[in-house]
Amino acid sequence: MTHSFTRPRCGKATGDAAREPVYDTAMRPFVILGFIVILVAAIWTGGWFYVANQVSGQLNSPLAFDGPDGDASLDCGSSSVAGFPFRFDVRCNDARLAYQDYTVTTPQLSVTALVYRPNHFIGFAESPVRIADAFSGSETEMEFGNLEASLRFEGFDFADPRLERFSVVTDTLKLTNLLFGNEIFEARHGELHLVKTVDETDGLMAFVTAEGIESPEAGLAGGSVSVEALLSQWDNRVAGWAEDQRLRAWQQAGGELAIETLDFSAEGMSLDLTGTVALNENGFAEVEAEAESLGLMDKLDLSMLGDFAPLIIGVPDENGIYRTPVTIRDGKLFAPYLPTPILALQTQPAF
């Protein structure tokens, strides 16, 4: 019997043996990619929970930090850290901040930061905030509909952070003296912004606005205020702001606070002020300013000035507008045309 046999051509495989190598080669990039994704996810998850545990551990006991004239502490009744995987949402319930004789309490403080933007923090506070002074026994309550703060540092040098911008925005703000039970003032809206200067290495620009200011005690209604100022030669390093010699270093660098605009208006009154504030070598205030006011002097009790009142505050023009120069040297208020000070405003030097 004759048998026929056909030999497969060299270089060509048949059946499963032909398909299996091709399948492995095609899937290999996806397997590697999947492994990388799992590895990155594991590292990301581990890193997030490590940082969260560190923050939670810090909040489990009073958090101490340096203040300008002593240590301060923050204590939380309870705390939590959430926001996985892209945020850190830190909440401090029944927060209590203590500094010297002052104690500040609020039902909740919360701070949020994005993992991929760790130099920017958003903070919120829950109304009301109470400020107690153990020395005087006074207690003030601040109520608000919304209070939000934003803090951003330059770059990512967390060992020596430098302030880039700080902002606080609030709505329906009301301040009450709980000791006497009287309302101090309220405002419909308020903002504070501190921004690093663009054309100087060190310095801050300040912007303050408030609208809908009401104060029955001061006789204010429908008030608004707007302030623009420049703090030159101020070291923006946040870590050093609590140092005792920061103001001295600012004075030695020739720094000053330039009030470019201060506009205040309310029903029946207005005030416009520009000027500069600095410190001399002894740590006392040096102020040169010009104030233009309408209806404001009528609200003040000037009887203590006696016959010197026209020399100090000036006389109104035909429209009732006062133009008053403000001069403070060595912490003492001077009046135009008088060689000696009329009032000591600062009894202790700033440094």
Tab-separated table of C-alpha atoms in Angstrom:
chain	number	residue	atom	x	y	z
A	1	MET	CA	0.000	0.000	0.000
A	2	THR	CA	1.259	3.384	-0.933
A	3	HIS	CA	0.829	6.295	1.464
A	4	SER	CA	0.959	9.974	0.431
A	5	PHE	CA	2.412	12.553	2.748
A	6	THR	CA	2.359	16.310	2.309
A	7	ARG	CA	4.950	18.182	4.276
A	8	PRO	CA	3.952	21.661	5.483
A	9	ARG	CA	5.851	24.494	3.967
A	10	CYS	CA	8.649	25.845	6.058
A	11	GLY	CA	7.841	29.043	8.028
A	12	LYS	CA	4.042	28.589	8.157
A	13	ALA	CA	2.332	27.148	11.269
A	14	THR	CA	-1.181	25.807	11.321
A	15	GLY	CA	-3.985	25.498	13.932
A	16	ASP	CA	-3.627	26.801	17.548
A	17	ALA	CA	0.132	26.782	17.262
A	18	ALA	CA	-0.133	29.448	14.576
A	19	ARG	CA	-2.565	31.742	16.432
A	20	GLU	CA	-1.206	31.679	20.023
A	21	PRO	CA	2.034	33.647	19.477
A	22	VAL	CA	0.118	36.301	17.521
A	23	TYR	CA	-2.452	36.645	20.384
A	24	ASP	CA	0.259	37.031	23.046
A	25	THR	CA	2.112	39.679	21.064
A	26	ALA	CA	-1.007	41.768	20.459
A	27	MET	CA	-2.131	41.731	24.111
A	28	ARG	CA	1.240	42.399	25.689
A	29	PRO	CA	0.970	46.281	25.566
A	30	PHE	CA	-2.487	46.156	27.175
A	31	VAL	CA	-1.245	43.875	29.940
A	32	ILE	CA	1.675	46.217	30.657
A	33	LEU	CA	-0.622	49.260	30.572
A	34	GLY	CA	-3.062	47.589	32.951
A	35	PHE	CA	-0.240	46.744	35.330
A	36	ILE	CA	0.982	50.375	35.269
A	37	VAL	CA	-2.541	51.685	35.940
A	38	ILE	CA	-2.983	49.338	38.895
A	39	LEU	CA	0.444	50.280	40.257
A	40	VAL	CA	-0.243	54.033	39.960
A	41	ALA	CA	-3.693	53.620	41.539
A	42	ALA	CA	-2.182	51.676	44.425
A	43	ILE	CA	0.521	54.321	45.000
A	44	TRP	CA	-2.049	57.141	44.720
A	45	THR	CA	-4.419	55.435	47.166
A	46	GLY	CA	-1.644	54.675	49.630
A	47	GLY	CA	-0.324	58.229	49.421
A	48	TRP	CA	-3.774	59.764	49.918
A	49	PHE	CA	-4.551	57.665	52.989
A	50	TYR	CA	-1.076	58.269	54.407
A	51	VAL	CA	-1.526	62.069	54.216
A	52	ALA	CA	-5.114	61.771	55.524
A	53	ASN	CA	-3.923	59.750	58.532
A	54	GLN	CA	-1.170	62.284	59.241
A	55	VAL	CA	-3.643	65.186	59.181
A	56	SER	CA	-6.171	63.260	61.266
A	57	GLY	CA	-3.495	62.434	63.816
A	58	GLN	CA	-2.552	66.105	64.117
A	59	LEU	CA	-6.174	67.097	64.764
A	60	ASN	CA	-6.773	64.427	67.397
A	61	SER	CA	-4.890	66.603	69.897
A	62	PRO	CA	-4.668	70.410	70.237
A	63	LEU	CA	-2.631	71.848	67.374
A	64	ALA	CA	-0.072	74.389	68.590
A	65	PHE	CA	1.621	77.032	66.455
A	66	ASP	CA	3.568	80.251	66.953
A	67	GLY	CA	1.811	83.597	67.200
A	68	PRO	CA	3.322	87.117	67.070
A	69	ASP	CA	3.387	87.415	70.888
A	70	GLY	CA	3.155	83.824	72.049
A	71	ASP	CA	1.839	80.409	71.208
A	72	ALA	CA	-1.663	79.751	69.913
A	73	SER	CA	-3.599	76.488	69.781
A	74	LEU	CA	-6.460	74.997	67.804
A	75	ASP	CA	-8.609	72.308	69.393
A	76	CYS	CA	-11.339	70.297	67.648
A	77	GLY	CA	-14.201	68.557	69.425
A	78	SER	CA	-14.158	66.046	66.563
A	79	SER	CA	-12.561	65.985	63.130
A	80	SER	CA	-12.662	64.136	59.812
A	81	VAL	CA	-10.729	63.900	56.555
A	82	ALA	CA	-12.558	63.021	53.322
A	83	GLY	CA	-12.419	63.792	49.597
A	84	PHE	CA	-10.734	60.674	48.188
A	85	PRO	CA	-9.327	60.455	45.546
A	86	PHE	CA	-8.671	64.002	44.273
A	87	ARG	CA	-9.316	66.260	47.296
A	88	PHE	CA	-8.586	66.605	50.958
A	89	ASP	CA	-11.633	67.879	52.843
A	90	VAL	CA	-10.610	68.513	56.446
A	91	ARG	CA	-13.349	69.347	58.946
A	92	CYS	CA	-12.870	70.537	62.514
A	93	ASN	CA	-16.118	70.442	64.483
A	94	ASP	CA	-16.608	72.599	67.592
A	95	ALA	CA	-13.380	74.425	66.783
A	96	ARG	CA	-11.690	76.424	69.544
A	97	LEU	CA	-8.771	78.759	68.816
A	98	ALA	CA	-6.936	80.131	71.869
A	99	TYR	CA	-4.385	82.947	71.789
A	100	GLN	CA	-3.300	84.835	74.910
A	101	ASP	CA	-6.515	86.117	76.567
A	102	TYR	CA	-8.631	85.549	73.470
A	103	THR	CA	-10.702	82.506	72.607
A	104	VAL	CA	-12.465	82.086	69.250
A	105	THR	CA	-15.087	79.355	68.814
A	106	THR	CA	-17.171	78.220	65.861
A	107	PRO	CA	-19.374	75.164	65.222
A	108	GLN	CA	-17.226	74.078	62.282
A	109	LEU	CA	-14.097	74.962	60.338
A	110	SER	CA	-13.342	73.199	57.072
A	111	VAL	CA	-10.436	73.374	54.621
A	112	THR	CA	-10.317	71.885	51.126
A	113	ALA	CA	-7.282	71.354	48.887
A	114	LEU	CA	-6.930	69.571	45.550
A	115	VAL	CA	-4.274	66.869	45.391
A	116	TYR	CA	-2.860	68.270	42.136
A	117	ARG	CA	-2.923	71.876	43.507
A	118	PRO	CA	-1.527	71.529	47.035
A	119	ASN	CA	-0.509	75.207	47.316
A	120	HIS	CA	-4.119	76.469	47.212
A	121	PHE	CA	-6.508	76.088	50.171
A	122	ILE	CA	-10.198	76.969	50.408
A	123	GLY	CA	-11.629	77.483	53.906
A	124	PHE	CA	-15.159	77.788	55.273
A	125	ALA	CA	-16.544	78.667	58.687
A	126	GLU	CA	-19.979	77.986	60.119
A	127	SER	CA	-21.918	80.761	61.831
A	128	PRO	CA	-21.777	82.011	64.531
A	129	VAL	CA	-18.194	82.804	65.477
A	130	ARG	CA	-17.709	83.993	69.057
A	131	ILE	CA	-14.704	85.948	70.323
A	132	ALA	CA	-14.187	86.061	74.101
A	133	ASP	CA	-11.650	88.223	75.938
A	134	ALA	CA	-10.846	86.735	79.346
A	135	PHE	CA	-9.048	89.904	80.477
A	136	SER	CA	-11.965	92.316	79.934
A	137	GLY	CA	-14.776	89.767	80.173
A	138	SER	CA	-16.238	90.924	76.846
A	139	GLU	CA	-17.679	88.553	74.274
A	140	THR	CA	-18.514	89.369	70.673
A	141	GLU	CA	-20.598	87.273	68.289
A	142	MET	CA	-20.198	87.372	64.531
A	143	GLU	CA	-23.076	85.965	62.473
A	144	PHE	CA	-22.985	85.546	58.707
A	145	GLY	CA	-24.790	83.842	55.892
A	146	ASN	CA	-21.584	82.776	54.168
A	147	LEU	CA	-17.887	83.028	55.002
A	148	GLU	CA	-15.271	81.726	52.586
A	149	ALA	CA	-11.499	82.188	52.592
A	150	SER	CA	-8.862	81.384	49.975
A	151	LEU	CA	-5.114	81.032	50.580
A	152	ARG	CA	-2.589	80.497	47.785
A	153	PHE	CA	1.196	80.213	48.042
A	154	GLU	CA	3.853	80.827	45.409
A	155	GLY	CA	5.096	77.610	43.841
A	156	PHE	CA	5.480	74.447	45.873
A	157	ASP	CA	8.200	75.327	48.385
A	158	PHE	CA	6.326	74.181	51.490
A	159	ALA	CA	9.440	74.398	53.669
A	160	ASP	CA	9.417	78.202	53.276
A	161	PRO	CA	6.064	79.210	51.737
A	162	ARG	CA	5.516	82.718	50.384
A	163	LEU	CA	2.098	84.310	50.198
A	164	GLU	CA	0.696	84.915	46.726
A	165	ARG	CA	-2.930	85.722	47.561
A	166	PHE	CA	-5.288	85.657	50.531
A	167	SER	CA	-8.993	86.466	50.270
A	168	VAL	CA	-12.015	86.494	52.583
A	169	VAL	CA	-15.575	86.995	51.312
A	170	THR	CA	-18.660	87.158	53.513
A	171	ASP	CA	-22.353	87.937	53.159
A	172	THR	CA	-24.948	89.229	55.656
A	173	LEU	CA	-22.377	89.909	58.341
A	174	LYS	CA	-23.615	90.989	61.782
A	175	LEU	CA	-21.484	91.855	64.819
A	176	THR	CA	-23.049	91.885	68.303
A	177	ASN	CA	-21.640	92.701	71.741
A	178	LEU	CA	-22.995	89.856	73.887
A	179	LEU	CA	-21.895	91.483	77.141
A	180	PHE	CA	-24.240	94.445	76.676
A	181	GLY	CA	-26.566	92.843	74.141
A	182	ASN	CA	-26.229	95.620	71.561
A	183	GLU	CA	-25.606	95.341	67.833
A	184	ILE	CA	-22.286	96.890	66.798
A	185	PHE	CA	-22.830	96.869	63.040
A	186	GLU	CA	-23.972	94.767	60.128
A	187	ALA	CA	-23.014	94.647	56.466
A	188	ARG	CA	-24.691	93.111	53.472
A	189	HIS	CA	-21.412	92.096	51.814
A	190	GLY	CA	-17.709	92.352	52.601
A	191	GLU	CA	-14.413	91.380	50.955
A	192	LEU	CA	-10.721	91.433	51.894
A	193	HIS	CA	-7.942	90.622	49.417
A	194	LEU	CA	-4.160	90.562	49.957
A	195	VAL	CA	-2.220	90.083	46.718
A	196	LYS	CA	1.520	89.871	46.135
A	197	THR	CA	2.834	92.894	44.293
A	198	VAL	CA	3.801	92.312	40.678
A	199	ASP	CA	6.644	94.815	40.275
A	200	GLU	CA	8.356	94.267	43.647
A	201	THR	CA	10.067	91.256	45.183
A	202	ASP	CA	8.413	91.871	48.544
A	203	GLY	CA	5.137	93.629	49.170
A	204	LEU	CA	1.384	93.232	49.304
A	205	MET	CA	-1.544	95.045	47.755
A	206	ALA	CA	-4.656	95.240	49.916
A	207	PHE	CA	-8.244	95.663	48.737
A	208	VAL	CA	-11.165	95.999	51.161
A	209	THR	CA	-14.823	96.593	50.312
A	210	ALA	CA	-18.008	96.540	52.361
A	211	GLU	CA	-21.561	97.366	51.336
A	212	GLY	CA	-24.836	97.863	53.148
A	213	ILE	CA	-23.227	98.949	56.429
A	214	GLU	CA	-25.707	99.662	59.222
A	215	SER	CA	-24.882	100.727	62.786
A	216	PRO	CA	-27.672	102.121	64.974
A	217	GLU	CA	-25.159	102.835	67.723
A	218	ALA	CA	-22.990	105.006	65.454
A	219	GLY	CA	-25.906	106.423	63.500
A	220	LEU	CA	-24.816	104.858	60.201
A	221	ALA	CA	-27.237	103.772	57.509
A	222	GLY	CA	-26.652	102.666	53.922
A	223	GLY	CA	-22.898	102.827	54.357
A	224	SER	CA	-20.154	101.548	52.073
A	225	VAL	CA	-16.371	101.599	52.229
A	226	SER	CA	-13.620	100.895	49.712
A	227	VAL	CA	-9.887	100.751	50.499
A	228	GLU	CA	-6.866	100.250	48.250
A	229	ALA	CA	-3.433	100.195	49.859
A	230	LEU	CA	0.125	99.086	49.141
A	231	LEU	CA	2.364	97.556	51.799
A	232	SER	CA	5.867	97.914	50.387
A	233	GLN	CA	9.004	96.016	51.418
A	234	TRP	CA	7.007	93.455	53.377
A	235	ASP	CA	8.600	89.992	53.465
A	236	ASN	CA	5.993	87.589	52.057
A	237	ARG	CA	7.457	84.547	53.801
A	238	VAL	CA	4.539	83.237	55.835
A	239	ALA	CA	6.681	81.249	58.254
A	240	GLY	CA	8.345	84.409	59.551
A	241	TRP	CA	5.260	86.521	60.201
A	242	ALA	CA	5.240	85.530	63.865
A	243	GLU	CA	8.828	86.640	64.397
A	244	ASP	CA	9.338	89.479	66.877
A	245	GLN	CA	11.711	91.309	64.548
A	246	ARG	CA	9.499	91.315	61.434
A	247	LEU	CA	8.279	94.897	61.989
A	248	ARG	CA	11.818	96.075	62.736
A	249	ALA	CA	13.089	94.484	59.529
A	250	TRP	CA	10.228	96.144	57.634
A	251	GLN	CA	11.132	99.547	59.094
A	252	GLN	CA	14.841	99.111	58.340
A	253	ALA	CA	14.002	98.204	54.736
A	254	GLY	CA	12.172	101.515	54.361
A	255	GLY	CA	8.736	99.939	54.134
A	256	GLU	CA	5.528	101.921	54.358
A	257	LEU	CA	1.795	101.468	54.023
A	258	ALA	CA	0.541	103.738	51.257
A	259	ILE	CA	-3.218	104.318	51.463
A	260	GLU	CA	-4.007	105.063	47.856
A	261	THR	CA	-7.772	105.213	48.339
A	262	LEU	CA	-10.065	105.174	51.349
A	263	ASP	CA	-13.608	106.094	50.389
A	264	PHE	CA	-16.422	105.908	52.909
A	265	SER	CA	-19.986	107.060	52.428
A	266	ALA	CA	-23.265	106.751	54.305
A	267	GLU	CA	-26.480	108.698	54.551
A	268	GLY	CA	-25.495	112.311	55.179
A	269	MET	CA	-21.731	111.789	55.397
A	270	SER	CA	-18.623	110.891	53.405
A	271	LEU	CA	-14.870	110.571	53.904
A	272	ASP	CA	-11.991	110.436	51.410
A	273	LEU	CA	-8.481	109.820	52.749
A	274	THR	CA	-5.049	109.252	51.235
A	275	GLY	CA	-1.657	109.080	52.920
A	276	THR	CA	1.214	106.977	54.210
A	277	VAL	CA	1.923	105.076	57.430
A	278	ALA	CA	5.396	103.993	58.535
A	279	LEU	CA	7.444	103.297	61.664
A	280	ASN	CA	10.436	105.285	62.833
A	281	GLU	CA	13.641	103.786	64.248
A	282	ASN	CA	12.075	103.706	67.720
A	283	GLY	CA	9.026	101.736	66.591
A	284	PHE	CA	6.528	104.616	66.768
A	285	ALA	CA	4.006	105.466	64.068
A	286	GLU	CA	4.698	108.126	61.453
A	287	VAL	CA	1.599	109.194	59.512
A	288	GLU	CA	1.093	111.831	56.835
A	289	ALA	CA	-2.409	111.922	55.378
A	290	GLU	CA	-5.070	114.214	53.944
A	291	ALA	CA	-8.743	113.730	54.795
A	292	GLU	CA	-11.749	115.287	53.091
A	293	SER	CA	-15.039	114.791	54.901
A	294	LEU	CA	-18.657	115.897	54.754
A	295	GLY	CA	-21.080	115.493	57.664
A	296	LEU	CA	-18.609	113.363	59.635
A	297	MET	CA	-17.419	116.058	62.036
A	298	ASP	CA	-21.013	116.723	63.045
A	299	LYS	CA	-21.183	113.145	64.385
A	300	LEU	CA	-18.107	113.566	66.589
A	301	ASP	CA	-17.923	115.106	70.041
A	302	LEU	CA	-15.296	117.819	69.579
A	303	SER	CA	-15.962	119.662	72.842
A	304	MET	CA	-12.740	118.312	74.351
A	305	LEU	CA	-10.764	120.223	71.711
A	306	GLY	CA	-12.214	123.548	72.828
A	307	ASP	CA	-10.926	126.593	70.960
A	308	PHE	CA	-8.270	124.483	69.234
A	309	ALA	CA	-10.860	122.590	67.143
A	310	PRO	CA	-10.513	124.840	64.055
A	311	LEU	CA	-6.734	124.447	64.152
A	312	ILE	CA	-6.975	120.658	64.392
A	313	ILE	CA	-9.803	119.721	62.046
A	314	GLY	CA	-9.927	122.874	59.963
A	315	VAL	CA	-13.027	124.811	58.996
A	316	PRO	CA	-15.657	123.766	56.467
A	317	ASP	CA	-15.950	125.479	53.106
A	318	GLU	CA	-19.157	126.865	51.651
A	319	ASN	CA	-20.305	123.296	50.876
A	320	GLY	CA	-19.647	122.046	54.420
A	321	ILE	CA	-16.566	120.024	53.404
A	322	TYR	CA	-13.670	119.732	55.859
A	323	ARG	CA	-10.129	119.321	54.517
A	324	THR	CA	-8.028	118.053	57.396
A	325	PRO	CA	-4.330	117.161	57.350
A	326	VAL	CA	-3.387	114.262	59.640
A	327	THR	CA	0.133	114.248	61.053
A	328	ILE	CA	1.412	111.680	63.556
A	329	ARG	CA	5.054	111.656	64.670
A	330	ASP	CA	6.519	109.418	67.357
A	331	GLY	CA	3.015	108.054	67.939
A	332	LYS	CA	1.643	111.529	68.789
A	333	LEU	CA	-0.997	113.512	66.931
A	334	PHE	CA	0.019	116.979	65.748
A	335	ALA	CA	-2.236	119.796	64.612
A	336	PRO	CA	-1.358	122.241	61.842
A	337	TYR	CA	0.351	125.409	63.049
A	338	LEU	CA	0.967	123.932	66.526
A	339	PRO	CA	4.576	122.950	67.367
A	340	THR	CA	3.669	120.541	70.164
A	341	PRO	CA	1.583	117.338	69.992
A	342	ILE	CA	-2.018	117.464	71.157
A	343	LEU	CA	-2.627	113.767	71.841
A	344	ALA	CA	-0.548	110.633	72.476
A	345	LEU	CA	-1.963	107.834	70.309
A	346	GLN	CA	0.737	105.194	70.816
A	347	THR	CA	2.290	104.710	74.239
A	348	GLN	CA	4.266	101.549	73.427
A	349	PRO	CA	6.576	101.070	70.428
A	350	ALA	CA	5.798	98.389	67.881
A	351	PHE	CA	9.170	96.713	68.534
